[in-house]
Amino acid sequence: MNKIEHIGIAVNSLEEANNLYTQLLGEFPYKSEVVESEKVITSFFKNGPNKIELLAATHESSAIAKFIEKKGEGIHHIAFAVDNIYEEMERLTKAGFQLLSTTPKKGADNKLVCFVHPKSAHGVLIELCQEIK
Ligand code: ZN
């Protein structure tokens, strides 16, 4: 695990959250991207070596919609940058972590991603992400 790559925040309205985070960070988001497979629209802000990812549901069946329904808006996941996602997934599986998929998926921001179940990480959804070269 190299560093915290980004923190994902679940929001109701991407437009409203974009405005607020632009004011907060003093910078506009550098990209917005729809991830069809997850039924979300995201936007990304740079903050030093880290990023903030805002996530809004594009459909009520999205995991983000369900998260907000249960817990309200707020921090959804913490993402760690890894060099080799396959090796990290194997390492964590051997260490007893429960992963949400057996193979990495294509995530937002040009990344291969995999999630660790919050049940095996003290209630925090952990994302592993590897830059696609
Ligand atoms: Zn993320």
Coordinates of N, CA, C and O and ligand atoms in Angstrom, one line a residue:
M1 N 0.9 -1.2 0.0 CA 0.0 0.0 0.0 C 0.9 1.2 0.0 O 1.7 1.4 0.9
N2 N 0.8 2.1 -1.0 CA 1.7 3.2 -1.2 C 1.3 4.4 -0.4 O 2.1 5.0 0.3
K3 N 0.1 4.8 -0.5 CA -0.4 6.0 0.2 C -1.9 6.0 0.0 O -2.5 5.3 -0.7
I4 N -2.6 6.9 0.8 CA -4.0 7.1 0.6 C -4.1 7.9 -0.8 O -3.5 8.9 -1.0
E5 N -4.8 7.2 -1.7 CA -4.9 7.8 -3.1 C -6.1 8.8 -3.1 O -5.9 9.9 -3.6
H6 N -7.2 8.4 -2.5 CA -8.3 9.3 -2.4 C -9.3 8.9 -1.3 O -9.2 7.7 -0.8
I7 N -10.1 9.8 -0.9 CA -11.2 9.5 0.0 C -12.5 9.7 -0.8 O -12.7 10.7 -1.5
G8 N -13.4 8.7 -0.8 CA -14.6 8.7 -1.5 C -15.8 9.2 -0.6 O -15.9 8.7 0.5
I9 N -16.5 10.2 -1.1 CA -17.6 10.7 -0.3 C -18.9 10.6 -1.1 O -19.0 11.0 -2.2
A10 N -19.9 10.0 -0.4 CA -21.2 9.8 -1.0 C -22.0 11.0 -0.9 O -22.2 11.6 0.2
V11 N -22.6 11.5 -2.0 CA -23.4 12.8 -1.9 C -24.7 12.6 -2.7 O -24.8 11.7 -3.6
N12 N -25.7 13.4 -2.3 CA -27.0 13.3 -3.0 C -26.9 14.0 -4.4 O -27.3 13.5 -5.4
S13 N -26.4 15.2 -4.4 CA -26.3 16.0 -5.6 C -24.9 16.3 -5.9 O -24.2 17.0 -5.1
L14 N -24.4 15.8 -7.0 CA -23.0 16.1 -7.4 C -22.8 17.6 -7.7 O -21.7 18.1 -7.3
E15 N -23.8 18.2 -8.2 CA -23.6 19.6 -8.5 C -23.5 20.5 -7.3 O -22.5 21.3 -7.2
E16 N -24.3 20.2 -6.3 CA -24.2 20.9 -5.0 C -22.9 20.6 -4.3 O -22.2 21.5 -3.8
A17 N -22.5 19.4 -4.3 CA -21.3 19.0 -3.6 C -20.1 19.5 -4.4 O -19.1 20.0 -3.7
N18 N -20.1 19.6 -5.7 CA -19.0 20.2 -6.5 C -18.8 21.6 -6.1 O -17.7 22.1 -5.9
N19 N -19.9 22.3 -6.0 CA -19.8 23.8 -5.6 C -19.2 23.9 -4.2 O -18.3 24.7 -4.0
L20 N -19.7 23.1 -3.3 CA -19.1 23.2 -1.9 C -17.7 22.9 -1.8 O -16.9 23.6 -1.2
Y21 N -17.3 21.7 -2.5 CA -15.9 21.3 -2.4 C -15.0 22.3 -3.2 O -13.8 22.4 -2.8
T22 N -15.5 22.9 -4.2 CA -14.7 23.9 -4.9 C -14.4 25.1 -4.0 O -13.3 25.6 -4.0
Q23 N -15.4 25.5 -3.2 CA -15.2 26.5 -2.3 C -14.2 26.1 -1.2 O -13.3 26.8 -0.8
L24 N -14.4 24.9 -0.7 CA -13.6 24.4 0.5 C -12.2 24.3 0.1 O -11.3 24.7 0.8
L25 N -11.9 23.7 -1.1 CA -10.5 23.4 -1.5 C -9.9 24.5 -2.3 O -8.7 24.5 -2.5
G26 N -10.7 25.4 -2.8 CA -10.2 26.6 -3.6 C -9.8 26.1 -5.0 O -8.9 26.8 -5.6
E27 N -10.4 25.0 -5.4 CA -10.0 24.5 -6.7 C -11.1 23.8 -7.3 O -11.9 23.1 -6.6
F28 N -11.3 23.8 -8.7 CA -12.3 23.1 -9.3 C -12.0 21.7 -9.5 O -10.8 21.3 -9.5
P29 N -13.0 20.8 -9.6 CA -12.7 19.4 -9.9 C -12.0 19.2 -11.2 O -12.2 20.0 -12.1
Y30 N -11.0 18.3 -11.3 CA -10.3 18.2 -12.5 C -10.9 17.2 -13.5 O -10.5 17.1 -14.6
K31 N -11.8 16.4 -13.0 CA -12.6 15.5 -13.9 C -13.9 15.1 -13.3 O -14.1 15.0 -12.1
S32 N -14.8 14.7 -14.2 CA -16.1 14.1 -13.8 C -16.2 12.9 -14.7 O -15.9 13.0 -15.9
E33 N -16.7 11.9 -14.1 CA -16.8 10.6 -14.9 C -17.9 9.8 -14.5 O -18.1 9.6 -13.3
V34 N -18.6 9.2 -15.4 CA -19.7 8.2 -15.1 C -19.1 6.9 -15.1 O -18.3 6.5 -16.0
V35 N -19.4 6.1 -14.1 CA -19.0 4.7 -14.0 C -20.2 3.8 -14.2 O -21.0 3.7 -13.2
E36 N -20.5 3.4 -15.4 CA -21.7 2.7 -15.7 C -22.0 1.5 -14.9 O -23.0 1.2 -14.4
S37 N -20.9 0.7 -14.7 CA -21.0 -0.6 -14.0 C -21.4 -0.4 -12.5 O -22.1 -1.2 -11.9
E38 N -21.1 0.8 -12.0 CA -21.5 1.1 -10.6 C -22.7 2.0 -10.4 O -23.1 2.3 -9.3
K39 N -23.2 2.5 -11.6 CA -24.3 3.4 -11.6 C -24.0 4.6 -10.7 O -24.8 5.0 -9.9
V40 N -22.8 5.2 -11.0 CA -22.5 6.4 -10.2 C -21.9 7.5 -11.2 O -21.4 7.1 -12.3
I41 N -22.0 8.7 -10.8 CA -21.3 9.8 -11.4 C -20.3 10.3 -10.4 O -20.7 10.5 -9.2
T42 N -19.0 10.5 -10.8 CA -18.0 10.9 -9.8 C -17.4 12.2 -10.3 O -17.4 12.6 -11.4
S43 N -16.8 12.9 -9.3 CA -15.9 14.0 -9.7 C -14.7 14.0 -8.8 O -14.8 13.5 -7.6
F44 N -13.6 14.4 -9.3 CA -12.3 14.3 -8.5 C -11.7 15.7 -8.3 O -11.6 16.5 -9.3
F45 N -11.2 15.9 -7.1 CA -10.5 17.1 -6.7 C -9.1 16.7 -6.3 O -8.9 15.7 -5.6
K46 N -8.1 17.5 -6.7 CA -6.8 17.2 -6.2 C -6.6 18.0 -4.8 O -7.1 19.1 -4.7
N47 N -5.9 17.3 -3.9 CA -5.5 18.0 -2.7 C -4.1 17.5 -2.3 O -4.0 16.4 -1.7
G48 N -3.1 18.3 -2.7 CA -1.7 17.8 -2.5 C -1.5 16.5 -3.2 O -1.9 16.3 -4.3
P49 N -1.0 15.5 -2.5 CA -0.7 14.2 -3.1 C -2.0 13.3 -3.1 O -2.0 12.2 -3.7
N50 N -3.1 13.8 -2.6 CA -4.3 13.0 -2.4 C -5.4 13.6 -3.2 O -5.3 14.6 -3.8
K51 N -6.5 12.8 -3.3 CA -7.7 13.3 -4.0 C -8.9 13.1 -3.2 O -8.9 12.3 -2.3
I52 N -9.9 13.9 -3.5 CA -11.3 13.6 -3.0 C -12.1 13.2 -4.2 O -12.1 13.8 -5.2
E53 N -12.8 12.1 -4.0 CA -13.8 11.6 -5.0 C -15.2 11.8 -4.5 O -15.5 11.3 -3.4
L54 N -16.0 12.6 -5.2 CA -17.4 12.7 -4.8 C -18.2 11.7 -5.7 O -17.9 11.6 -6.9
L55 N -19.1 11.0 -5.0 CA -19.9 10.0 -5.8 C -21.4 10.2 -5.6 O -21.8 10.3 -4.4
A56 N -22.1 10.3 -6.7 CA -23.6 10.4 -6.6 C -24.2 9.3 -7.4 O -23.6 8.9 -8.5
A57 N -25.3 8.7 -7.0 CA -25.9 7.6 -7.7 C -26.6 8.2 -9.0 O -27.1 9.3 -9.0
T58 N -26.6 7.3 -10.0 CA -27.3 7.7 -11.2 C -28.6 6.8 -11.3 O -29.4 7.0 -12.2
H59 N -28.7 5.9 -10.4 CA -29.9 5.0 -10.4 C -30.1 4.6 -9.0 O -29.2 4.5 -8.2
E60 N -31.4 4.3 -8.6 CA -31.7 4.0 -7.2 C -31.1 2.6 -6.8 O -31.0 2.3 -5.6
S61 N -30.7 1.8 -7.8 CA -30.1 0.5 -7.4 C -28.6 0.6 -7.2 O -28.0 -0.4 -6.9
S62 N -28.1 1.8 -7.3 CA -26.6 2.0 -7.1 C -26.3 1.8 -5.6 O -27.1 2.1 -4.7
A63 N -25.1 1.2 -5.4 CA -24.6 1.0 -4.0 C -24.5 2.4 -3.3 O -24.7 2.4 -2.1
I64 N -24.3 3.4 -4.0 CA -24.2 4.8 -3.4 C -25.6 5.2 -2.9 O -25.8 5.8 -1.8
A65 N -26.6 4.9 -3.7 CA -28.0 5.3 -3.3 C -28.4 4.5 -2.0 O -29.0 5.0 -1.1
K66 N -28.0 3.2 -2.0 CA -28.3 2.4 -0.8 C -27.5 2.8 0.4 O -28.0 2.8 1.5
F67 N -26.3 3.2 0.2 CA -25.4 3.7 1.3 C -26.1 5.0 1.9 O -26.2 5.1 3.1
I68 N -26.5 5.9 1.1 CA -27.1 7.2 1.6 C -28.4 6.9 2.3 O -28.7 7.5 3.3
E69 N -29.2 6.0 1.7 CA -30.4 5.6 2.3 C -30.2 5.1 3.8 O -31.0 5.4 4.7
K70 N -29.2 4.3 3.9 CA -28.9 3.7 5.2 C -28.2 4.6 6.2 O -28.6 4.7 7.4
K71 N -27.2 5.3 5.7 CA -26.3 6.1 6.6 C -26.3 7.6 6.4 O -25.7 8.3 7.1
G72 N -26.9 8.0 5.3 CA -26.9 9.4 4.9 C -25.6 9.8 4.2 O -24.7 8.9 4.0
E73 N -25.5 11.0 3.8 CA -24.2 11.4 3.0 C -23.0 11.3 3.9 O -23.2 11.4 5.2
G74 N -21.9 11.1 3.3 CA -20.7 11.1 4.2 C -19.6 10.3 3.5 O -19.7 9.8 2.4
I75 N -18.5 10.0 4.4 CA -17.4 9.3 3.9 C -17.8 7.8 3.5 O -18.4 7.2 4.3
H76 N -17.5 7.4 2.3 CA -18.0 6.1 1.8 C -16.8 5.1 1.8 O -17.0 4.0 2.1
H77 N -15.7 5.6 1.4 CA -14.5 4.6 1.3 C -13.2 5.4 1.4 O -13.1 6.6 1.1
I78 N -12.2 4.6 1.7 CA -10.8 5.2 1.7 C -10.0 4.3 0.7 O -10.1 3.1 0.8
A79 N -9.4 5.0 -0.3 CA -8.7 4.2 -1.3 C -7.2 4.3 -1.2 O -6.6 5.4 -0.9
F80 N -6.5 3.2 -1.3 CA -5.1 3.1 -1.2 C -4.5 2.8 -2.5 O -5.0 1.9 -3.2
A81 N -3.4 3.5 -2.9 CA -2.8 3.2 -4.2 C -1.8 2.0 -4.0 O -1.1 1.9 -3.0
V82 N -1.9 1.1 -4.9 CA -1.0 -0.1 -4.9 C -0.3 -0.2 -6.3 O -0.8 0.3 -7.3
D83 N 0.9 -0.8 -6.2 CA 1.6 -1.0 -7.5 C 1.1 -2.2 -8.3 O 1.0 -2.2 -9.5
N84 N 0.7 -3.3 -7.5 CA 0.3 -4.5 -8.2 C -1.0 -5.0 -7.4 O -0.9 -5.6 -6.4
I85 N -2.1 -4.7 -8.0 CA -3.4 -5.0 -7.3 C -3.6 -6.5 -7.1 O -4.1 -6.9 -6.1
Y86 N -3.1 -7.3 -8.1 CA -3.3 -8.7 -8.0 C -2.5 -9.3 -6.8 O -3.0 -10.1 -6.0
E87 N -1.3 -8.8 -6.6 CA -0.4 -9.2 -5.5 C -1.1 -8.8 -4.2 O -1.1 -9.6 -3.2
E88 N -1.6 -7.6 -4.1 CA -2.2 -7.1 -2.9 C -3.4 -7.9 -2.5 O -3.7 -8.2 -1.4
M89 N -4.2 -8.2 -3.6 CA -5.5 -8.9 -3.3 C -5.1 -10.3 -2.8 O -5.8 -10.8 -1.9
E90 N -4.1 -10.9 -3.3 CA -3.7 -12.2 -2.8 C -3.2 -12.2 -1.4 O -3.5 -13.0 -0.5
R91 N -2.4 -11.1 -1.1 CA -1.8 -10.9 0.2 C -2.9 -10.8 1.2 O -2.9 -11.4 2.3
L92 N -3.9 -9.9 0.9 CA -5.0 -9.6 1.8 C -5.9 -10.8 2.0 O -6.4 -11.1 3.1
T93 N -6.2 -11.5 0.9 CA -7.0 -12.7 1.1 C -6.3 -13.7 2.0 O -7.0 -14.3 2.9
K94 N -5.0 -13.9 1.8 CA -4.3 -14.9 2.7 C -4.3 -14.4 4.1 O -4.3 -15.2 5.1
A95 N -4.3 -13.1 4.3 CA -4.4 -12.5 5.7 C -5.8 -12.6 6.3 O -5.9 -12.1 7.4
G96 N -6.8 -13.0 5.5 CA -8.1 -13.2 6.1 C -9.1 -12.1 5.8 O -10.2 -12.1 6.3
F97 N -8.7 -11.1 5.0 CA -9.6 -10.1 4.6 C -10.6 -10.6 3.6 O -10.3 -11.4 2.7
Q98 N -11.8 -10.1 3.7 CA -12.9 -10.5 2.7 C -13.0 -9.4 1.6 O -13.3 -8.3 1.9
L99 N -12.6 -9.9 0.4 CA -12.7 -8.9 -0.8 C -14.1 -9.0 -1.4 O -14.7 -10.1 -1.4
L100 N -14.5 -7.9 -2.0 CA -15.8 -7.9 -2.6 C -15.8 -8.5 -4.1 O -16.9 -8.7 -4.6
S101 N -14.6 -8.7 -4.6 CA -14.6 -9.4 -5.9 C -13.3 -10.2 -6.0 O -12.3 -9.9 -5.3
T102 N -13.3 -11.2 -6.8 CA -12.1 -12.0 -7.0 C -11.1 -11.5 -8.0 O -10.0 -11.9 -8.1
T103 N -11.7 -10.6 -8.9 CA -10.8 -10.0 -9.9 C -11.0 -8.5 -9.8 O -12.1 -8.0 -9.5
P104 N -10.0 -7.7 -10.1 CA -10.1 -6.2 -10.1 C -11.1 -5.8 -11.2 O -11.3 -6.5 -12.2
K105 N -11.8 -4.7 -10.9 CA -12.7 -4.1 -11.9 C -12.1 -2.8 -12.4 O -11.3 -2.2 -11.8
K106 N -12.6 -2.3 -13.6 CA -12.2 -1.0 -14.1 C -13.0 0.0 -13.3 O -14.2 0.1 -13.3
G107 N -12.3 0.9 -12.6 CA -13.0 1.9 -11.8 C -12.8 3.3 -12.5 O -12.4 3.4 -13.6
A108 N -13.2 4.3 -11.7 CA -13.0 5.7 -12.3 C -11.6 6.1 -12.3 O -10.7 5.5 -11.7
D109 N -11.3 7.2 -13.0 CA -10.0 7.8 -13.0 C -8.8 6.9 -13.4 O -7.7 6.9 -12.9
N110 N -9.1 6.1 -14.4 CA -8.1 5.2 -15.1 C -7.4 4.3 -14.1 O -6.2 4.1 -14.0
K111 N -8.3 3.6 -13.3 CA -7.8 2.7 -12.3 C -8.4 1.3 -12.3 O -9.5 1.1 -12.7
L112 N -7.6 0.3 -12.0 CA -8.1 -1.0 -11.6 C -8.4 -1.0 -10.1 O -7.5 -0.6 -9.4
V113 N -9.6 -1.5 -9.7 CA -9.9 -1.3 -8.3 C -10.5 -2.6 -7.8 O -11.0 -3.5 -8.5
C114 N -10.4 -2.8 -6.5 CA -11.0 -3.9 -5.7 C -11.3 -3.4 -4.4 O -10.6 -2.5 -3.8
F115 N -12.4 -3.9 -3.8 CA -12.8 -3.4 -2.5 C -12.7 -4.5 -1.4 O -12.9 -5.7 -1.7
V116 N -12.3 -4.0 -0.2 CA -12.3 -4.9 1.0 C -13.6 -4.6 1.8 O -13.9 -3.5 2.0
H117 N -14.3 -5.7 2.1 CA -15.6 -5.6 2.8 C -15.4 -4.8 4.2 O -14.4 -5.1 4.9
P118 N -16.2 -3.9 4.5 CA -16.1 -3.1 5.7 C -16.1 -4.1 7.0 O -15.5 -3.7 8.0
K119 N -16.8 -5.2 6.8 CA -16.9 -6.1 8.0 C -15.5 -6.6 8.4 O -15.2 -6.9 9.5
S120 N -14.6 -6.7 7.4 CA -13.2 -7.1 7.8 C -12.3 -6.0 7.9 O -11.0 -6.2 8.0
A121 N -12.8 -4.7 8.0 CA -11.9 -3.6 8.2 C -12.5 -2.6 9.2 O -12.5 -1.4 9.0
H122 N -13.1 -3.1 10.3 CA -13.6 -2.3 11.3 C -14.6 -1.2 10.8 O -14.6 0.0 11.2
G123 N -15.5 -1.6 9.9 CA -16.5 -0.8 9.4 C -16.2 0.2 8.3 O -17.0 1.0 7.9
V124 N -14.9 0.1 7.8 CA -14.5 1.0 6.7 C -14.4 0.2 5.4 O -13.7 -0.8 5.4
L125 N -15.1 0.7 4.4 CA -14.9 0.2 3.1 C -13.5 0.6 2.5 O -13.3 1.8 2.4
I126 N -12.7 -0.3 2.2 CA -11.3 0.0 1.7 C -11.3 -0.3 0.2 O -11.7 -1.4 -0.2
E127 N -10.7 0.6 -0.6 CA -10.5 0.4 -2.0 C -9.0 0.3 -2.3 O -8.3 1.1 -1.8
L128 N -8.7 -0.7 -3.0 CA -7.3 -0.8 -3.6 C -7.4 -0.2 -5.0 O -8.3 -0.6 -5.7
C129 N -6.5 0.6 -5.4 CA -6.5 1.0 -6.7 C -5.1 1.1 -7.3 O -4.1 1.5 -6.7
Q130 N -5.0 0.6 -8.6 CA -3.8 0.6 -9.3 C -4.0 1.4 -10.6 O -4.9 1.1 -11.4
E131 N -3.1 2.3 -10.9 CA -3.1 3.1 -12.1 C -3.0 2.1 -13.3 O -2.2 1.2 -13.3
I132 N -3.9 2.3 -14.3 CA -3.8 1.6 -15.5 C -2.8 2.3 -16.4 O -3.0 3.4 -16.8
K133 N -1.7 1.6 -16.8 CA -0.6 2.2 -17.6 C -0.9 2.1 -19.1 O -1.5 1.2 -19.5
Ligands
ZN1 ZN -12.8 5.5 -5.0

